[in-house]
Structure formats: C-alpha cells, structure tokens
PDB file of N, CA and C in Angstrom:
ATOM      1  N   UNK O 150       9.931 -32.495   0.948  1.00 52.00           N
ATOM      2  CA  UNK O 150       8.638 -32.394   0.300  1.00 52.00           C
ATOM      3  C   UNK O 150       8.696 -31.250  -0.703  1.00 52.00           C
ATOM      4  N   UNK O 151       8.263 -31.486  -1.899  1.00 53.00           N
ATOM      5  CA  UNK O 151       8.317 -30.488  -2.963  1.00 53.00           C
ATOM      6  C   UNK O 151       7.116 -29.556  -2.888  1.00 53.00           C
ATOM      7  N   UNK O 152       7.301 -28.337  -3.346  1.00 52.00           N
ATOM      8  CA  UNK O 152       6.189 -27.399  -3.370  1.00 52.00           C
ATOM      9  C   UNK O 152       6.058 -26.713  -4.727  1.00 52.00           C
ATOM     10  N   UNK O 153       6.877 -27.057  -5.684  1.00 58.00           N
ATOM     11  CA  UNK O 153       6.834 -26.396  -6.982  1.00 58.00           C
ATOM     12  C   UNK O 153       5.812 -27.056  -7.896  1.00 58.00           C
ATOM     13  N   UNK O 154       5.657 -26.499  -9.079  1.00 74.00           N
ATOM     14  CA  UNK O 154       4.670 -27.007 -10.038  1.00 74.00           C
ATOM     15  C   UNK O 154       4.998 -28.402 -10.555  1.00 74.00           C
ATOM     16  N   UNK O 155       6.236 -28.838 -10.406  1.00 87.00           N
ATOM     17  CA  UNK O 155       6.609 -30.162 -10.891  1.00 87.00           C
ATOM     18  C   UNK O 155       6.358 -31.258  -9.855  1.00 87.00           C
ATOM     19  N   UNK O 156       5.763 -30.906  -8.738  1.00 93.00           N
ATOM     20  CA  UNK O 156       5.471 -31.879  -7.683  1.00 93.00           C
ATOM     21  C   UNK O 156       4.302 -32.773  -8.101  1.00 93.00           C
ATOM     22  N   UNK O 157       4.278 -33.969  -7.534  1.00 96.00           N
ATOM     23  CA  UNK O 157       3.203 -34.926  -7.809  1.00 96.00           C
ATOM     24  C   UNK O 157       2.703 -35.471  -6.474  1.00 96.00           C
ATOM     25  N   UNK O 158       1.426 -35.741  -6.404  1.00 97.00           N
ATOM     26  CA  UNK O 158       0.838 -36.261  -5.174  1.00 97.00           C
ATOM     27  C   UNK O 158       0.754 -37.792  -5.239  1.00 97.00           C
ATOM     28  N   UNK O 159       0.648 -38.458  -4.102  1.00 97.00           N
ATOM     29  CA  UNK O 159       0.506 -39.915  -4.115  1.00 97.00           C
ATOM     30  C   UNK O 159      -0.696 -40.416  -4.937  1.00 97.00           C
ATOM     31  N   UNK O 160      -1.875 -39.770  -4.879  1.00 97.00           N
ATOM     32  CA  UNK O 160      -2.971 -40.263  -5.731  1.00 97.00           C
ATOM     33  C   UNK O 160      -2.651 -40.163  -7.232  1.00 97.00           C
ATOM     34  N   UNK O 161      -2.000 -39.086  -7.637  1.00 97.00           N
ATOM     35  CA  UNK O 161      -1.614 -38.939  -9.050  1.00 97.00           C
ATOM     36  C   UNK O 161      -0.617 -40.021  -9.445  1.00 97.00           C
ATOM     37  N   UNK O 162       0.335 -40.259  -8.579  1.00 96.00           N
ATOM     38  CA  UNK O 162       1.350 -41.273  -8.841  1.00 96.00           C
ATOM     39  C   UNK O 162       0.731 -42.665  -8.879  1.00 96.00           C
ATOM     40  N   UNK O 163      -0.183 -42.931  -7.954  1.00 96.00           N
ATOM     41  CA  UNK O 163      -0.857 -44.232  -7.925  1.00 96.00           C
ATOM     42  C   UNK O 163      -1.628 -44.479  -9.225  1.00 96.00           C
ATOM     43  N   UNK O 164      -2.364 -43.468  -9.686  1.00 96.00           N
ATOM     44  CA  UNK O 164      -3.096 -43.618 -10.953  1.00 96.00           C
ATOM     45  C   UNK O 164      -2.141 -43.906 -12.096  1.00 96.00           C
ATOM     46  N   UNK O 165      -1.015 -43.209 -12.150  1.00 94.00           N
ATOM     47  CA  UNK O 165      -0.037 -43.403 -13.218  1.00 94.00           C
ATOM     48  C   UNK O 165       0.550 -44.819 -13.186  1.00 94.00           C
ATOM     49  N   UNK O 166       0.606 -45.408 -11.996  1.00 94.00           N
ATOM     50  CA  UNK O 166       1.146 -46.761 -11.850  1.00 94.00           C
ATOM     51  C   UNK O 166       0.080 -47.836 -11.962  1.00 94.00           C
ATOM     52  N   UNK O 167      -1.169 -47.431 -12.165  1.00 93.00           N
ATOM     53  CA  UNK O 167      -2.260 -48.385 -12.324  1.00 93.00           C
ATOM     54  C   UNK O 167      -2.834 -48.901 -11.024  1.00 93.00           C
ATOM     55  N   UNK O 168      -2.573 -48.223  -9.929  1.00 93.00           N
ATOM     56  CA  UNK O 168      -3.128 -48.617  -8.630  1.00 93.00           C
ATOM     57  C   UNK O 168      -4.473 -47.920  -8.435  1.00 93.00           C
ATOM     58  N   UNK O 169      -5.393 -48.598  -7.765  1.00 94.00           N
ATOM     59  CA  UNK O 169      -6.736 -48.041  -7.606  1.00 94.00           C
ATOM     60  C   UNK O 169      -7.099 -47.737  -6.159  1.00 94.00           C
ATOM     61  N   UNK O 170      -6.115 -47.507  -5.323  1.00 96.00           N
ATOM     62  CA  UNK O 170      -6.401 -47.266  -3.912  1.00 96.00           C
ATOM     63  C   UNK O 170      -6.323 -45.792  -3.527  1.00 96.00           C
ATOM     64  N   UNK O 171      -6.237 -44.917  -4.497  1.00 96.00           N
ATOM     65  CA  UNK O 171      -6.175 -43.486  -4.212  1.00 96.00           C
ATOM     66  C   UNK O 171      -4.854 -43.032  -3.617  1.00 96.00           C
ATOM     67  N   UNK O 172      -3.829 -43.852  -3.724  1.00 96.00           N
ATOM     68  CA  UNK O 172      -2.517 -43.488  -3.206  1.00 96.00           C
ATOM     69  C   UNK O 172      -2.259 -43.944  -1.780  1.00 96.00           C
ATOM     70  N   UNK O 173      -3.188 -44.700  -1.210  1.00 96.00           N
ATOM     71  CA  UNK O 173      -3.039 -45.125   0.194  1.00 96.00           C
ATOM     72  C   UNK O 173      -1.798 -45.984   0.418  1.00 96.00           C
ATOM     73  N   UNK O 174      -1.539 -46.921  -0.468  1.00 96.00           N
ATOM     74  CA  UNK O 174      -0.357 -47.784  -0.301  1.00 96.00           C
ATOM     75  C   UNK O 174       0.924 -46.974  -0.409  1.00 96.00           C
ATOM     76  N   UNK O 175       0.934 -46.027  -1.322  1.00 96.00           N
ATOM     77  CA  UNK O 175       2.115 -45.178  -1.481  1.00 96.00           C
ATOM     78  C   UNK O 175       2.316 -44.323  -0.235  1.00 96.00           C
ATOM     79  N   UNK O 176       1.258 -43.698   0.259  1.00 95.00           N
ATOM     80  CA  UNK O 176       1.388 -42.883   1.473  1.00 95.00           C
ATOM     81  C   UNK O 176       1.838 -43.728   2.661  1.00 95.00           C
ATOM     82  N   UNK O 177       1.295 -44.937   2.774  1.00 95.00           N
ATOM     83  CA  UNK O 177       1.686 -45.832   3.867  1.00 95.00           C
ATOM     84  C   UNK O 177       3.190 -46.134   3.771  1.00 95.00           C
ATOM     85  N   UNK O 178       3.664 -46.423   2.572  1.00 95.00           N
ATOM     86  CA  UNK O 178       5.084 -46.705   2.371  1.00 95.00           C
ATOM     87  C   UNK O 178       5.932 -45.453   2.627  1.00 95.00           C
ATOM     88  N   UNK O 179       5.445 -44.297   2.163  1.00 95.00           N
ATOM     89  CA  UNK O 179       6.196 -43.055   2.376  1.00 95.00           C
ATOM     90  C   UNK O 179       6.414 -42.782   3.859  1.00 95.00           C
ATOM     91  N   UNK O 180       5.414 -43.055   4.678  1.00 92.00           N
ATOM     92  CA  UNK O 180       5.552 -42.827   6.118  1.00 92.00           C
ATOM     93  C   UNK O 180       6.691 -43.656   6.714  1.00 92.00           C
ATOM     94  N   UNK O 181       6.933 -44.849   6.165  1.00 93.00           N
ATOM     95  CA  UNK O 181       8.017 -45.696   6.675  1.00 93.00           C
ATOM     96  C   UNK O 181       9.389 -45.180   6.260  1.00 93.00           C
ATOM     97  N   UNK O 182       9.429 -44.278   5.290  1.00 92.00           N
ATOM     98  CA  UNK O 182      10.700 -43.762   4.781  1.00 92.00           C
ATOM     99  C   UNK O 182      11.219 -42.554   5.555  1.00 92.00           C
ATOM    100  N   UNK O 183      10.413 -42.011   6.443  1.00 89.00           N
ATOM    101  CA  UNK O 183      10.801 -40.858   7.280  1.00 89.00           C
ATOM    102  C   UNK O 183      11.228 -39.647   6.454  1.00 89.00           C
ATOM    103  N   UNK O 184      10.514 -39.379   5.381  1.00 87.00           N
ATOM    104  CA  UNK O 184      10.819 -38.225   4.533  1.00 87.00           C
ATOM    105  C   UNK O 184      10.224 -36.946   5.095  1.00 87.00           C
ATOM    106  N   UNK O 185       9.332 -37.069   6.069  1.00 89.00           N
ATOM    107  CA  UNK O 185       8.683 -35.884   6.634  1.00 89.00           C
ATOM    108  C   UNK O 185       8.872 -35.834   8.136  1.00 89.00           C
ATOM    109  N   UNK O 186       8.826 -34.629   8.644  1.00 89.00           N
ATOM    110  CA  UNK O 186       8.948 -34.445  10.091  1.00 89.00           C
ATOM    111  C   UNK O 186       7.584 -34.650  10.757  1.00 89.00           C
ATOM    112  N   UNK O 187       7.594 -34.779  12.055  1.00 88.00           N
ATOM    113  CA  UNK O 187       6.350 -34.929  12.816  1.00 88.00           C
ATOM    114  C   UNK O 187       5.445 -33.714  12.626  1.00 88.00           C
ATOM    115  N   UNK O 188       6.042 -32.539  12.452  1.00 92.00           N
ATOM    116  CA  UNK O 188       5.274 -31.308  12.263  1.00 92.00           C
ATOM    117  C   UNK O 188       4.480 -31.316  10.960  1.00 92.00           C
ATOM    118  N   UNK O 189       4.887 -32.128   9.994  1.00 90.00           N
ATOM    119  CA  UNK O 189       4.195 -32.188   8.699  1.00 90.00           C
ATOM    120  C   UNK O 189       3.049 -33.193   8.688  1.00 90.00           C
ATOM    121  N   UNK O 190       2.814 -33.853   9.810  1.00 88.00           N
ATOM    122  CA  UNK O 190       1.730 -34.828   9.896  1.00 88.00           C
ATOM    123  C   UNK O 190       0.401 -34.152   9.569  1.00 88.00           C
ATOM    124  N   UNK O 191      -0.356 -34.764   8.666  1.00 90.00           N
ATOM    125  CA  UNK O 191      -1.649 -34.225   8.273  1.00 90.00           C
ATOM    126  C   UNK O 191      -1.596 -33.248   7.113  1.00 90.00           C
ATOM    127  N   UNK O 192      -0.391 -32.906   6.655  1.00 92.00           N
ATOM    128  CA  UNK O 192      -0.220 -31.980   5.536  1.00 92.00           C
ATOM    129  C   UNK O 192      -0.175 -32.787   4.241  1.00 92.00           C
ATOM    130  N   UNK O 193      -0.732 -32.243   3.193  1.00 92.00           N
ATOM    131  CA  UNK O 193      -0.771 -32.921   1.903  1.00 92.00           C
ATOM    132  C   UNK O 193       0.635 -33.290   1.424  1.00 92.00           C
ATOM    133  N   UNK O 194       0.771 -34.509   0.920  1.00 94.00           N
ATOM    134  CA  UNK O 194       2.030 -34.950   0.341  1.00 94.00           C
ATOM    135  C   UNK O 194       2.202 -34.352  -1.047  1.00 94.00           C
ATOM    136  N   UNK O 195       3.345 -33.771  -1.319  1.00 94.00           N
ATOM    137  CA  UNK O 195       3.741 -33.301  -2.646  1.00 94.00           C
ATOM    138  C   UNK O 195       5.168 -33.769  -2.850  1.00 94.00           C
ATOM    139  N   UNK O 196       5.356 -34.681  -3.783  1.00 95.00           N
ATOM    140  CA  UNK O 196       6.659 -35.299  -3.994  1.00 95.00           C
ATOM    141  C   UNK O 196       7.434 -34.596  -5.096  1.00 95.00           C
ATOM    142  N   UNK O 197       8.730 -34.447  -4.877  1.00 94.00           N
ATOM    143  CA  UNK O 197       9.612 -33.890  -5.902  1.00 94.00           C
ATOM    144  C   UNK O 197       9.758 -34.925  -7.016  1.00 94.00           C
ATOM    145  N   UNK O 198      10.236 -34.516  -8.176  1.00 95.00           N
ATOM    146  CA  UNK O 198      10.460 -35.494  -9.252  1.00 95.00           C
ATOM    147  C   UNK O 198      11.398 -36.629  -8.816  1.00 95.00           C
ATOM    148  N   UNK O 199      12.405 -36.308  -8.021  1.00 95.00           N
ATOM    149  CA  UNK O 199      13.340 -37.330  -7.552  1.00 95.00           C
ATOM    150  C   UNK O 199      12.644 -38.314  -6.606  1.00 95.00           C
ATOM    151  N   UNK O 200      11.826 -37.797  -5.700  1.00 94.00           N
ATOM    152  CA  UNK O 200      11.080 -38.664  -4.789  1.00 94.00           C
ATOM    153  C   UNK O 200      10.106 -39.526  -5.571  1.00 94.00           C
ATOM    154  N   UNK O 201       9.425 -38.934  -6.554  1.00 96.00           N
ATOM    155  CA  UNK O 201       8.461 -39.680  -7.364  1.00 96.00           C
ATOM    156  C   UNK O 201       9.154 -40.814  -8.115  1.00 96.00           C
ATOM    157  N   UNK O 202      10.352 -40.571  -8.635  1.00 96.00           N
ATOM    158  CA  UNK O 202      11.105 -41.633  -9.315  1.00 96.00           C
ATOM    159  C   UNK O 202      11.435 -42.764  -8.351  1.00 96.00           C
ATOM    160  N   UNK O 203      11.800 -42.415  -7.131  1.00 95.00           N
ATOM    161  CA  UNK O 203      12.106 -43.419  -6.114  1.00 95.00           C
ATOM    162  C   UNK O 203      10.864 -44.273  -5.827  1.00 95.00           C
ATOM    163  N   UNK O 204       9.708 -43.619  -5.702  1.00 95.00           N
ATOM    164  CA  UNK O 204       8.450 -44.336  -5.459  1.00 95.00           C
ATOM    165  C   UNK O 204       8.101 -45.210  -6.661  1.00 95.00           C
ATOM    166  N   UNK O 205       8.243 -44.682  -7.861  1.00 95.00           N
ATOM    167  CA  UNK O 205       7.953 -45.476  -9.072  1.00 95.00           C
ATOM    168  C   UNK O 205       8.785 -46.752  -9.088  1.00 95.00           C
ATOM    169  N   UNK O 206      10.068 -46.627  -8.774  1.00 94.00           N
ATOM    170  CA  UNK O 206      10.935 -47.807  -8.750  1.00 94.00           C
ATOM    171  C   UNK O 206      10.476 -48.812  -7.699  1.00 94.00           C
ATOM    172  N   UNK O 207       9.995 -48.336  -6.578  1.00 94.00           N
ATOM    173  CA  UNK O 207       9.532 -49.228  -5.517  1.00 94.00           C
ATOM    174  C   UNK O 207       8.205 -49.913  -5.879  1.00 94.00           C
ATOM    175  N   UNK O 208       7.294 -49.193  -6.541  1.00 91.00           N
ATOM    176  CA  UNK O 208       5.937 -49.684  -6.777  1.00 91.00           C
ATOM    177  C   UNK O 208       5.683 -50.199  -8.189  1.00 91.00           C
ATOM    178  N   UNK O 209       6.633 -50.082  -9.065  1.00 85.00           N
ATOM    179  CA  UNK O 209       6.414 -50.450 -10.457  1.00 85.00           C
ATOM    180  C   UNK O 209       5.897 -51.870 -10.622  1.00 85.00           C
ATOM    181  N   UNK O 210       6.411 -52.799  -9.887  1.00 77.00           N
ATOM    182  CA  UNK O 210       6.032 -54.213 -10.073  1.00 77.00           C
ATOM    183  C   UNK O 210       5.095 -54.747  -9.004  1.00 77.00           C
ATOM    184  N   UNK O 211       4.469 -53.873  -8.271  1.00 77.00           N
ATOM    185  CA  UNK O 211       3.538 -54.330  -7.227  1.00 77.00           C
ATOM    186  C   UNK O 211       2.158 -54.506  -7.786  1.00 77.00           C
TER     187      UNK O 211
END
C-alpha cells in the first residue's frame, strides 16, 4: 500500500475509469488480490502507481 503523494485511492481511480460506484468494485476486486494484511482491514486504500496501473488494466474494459 502506498503512502506517498503519488498514491491514488479506489474512488479516484474509479472516476478516472468512468465508473460511478465510488470505487466499490475496485475495492472488492482488490480484496481478492491479497495486497493487504488482515491488520490493514478498515484502513483507507492508497495505491502505488504500479498498483494503479494493474487495476487500470483489469478494469479498463469493464
């Protein structure tokens, strides 16, 4: 999980991809990827540029 200024949140990414669910579909998919530990449950998602690119590739045509 990224913490620098170049991080992006699922709602920001969803808007950029034209999704109108506030990032819910992206967060749901992210949970299946096991990118976070159990201790991070409930903490705001902040994606690194590399993670965001991975999500963009997954959601671009949805």
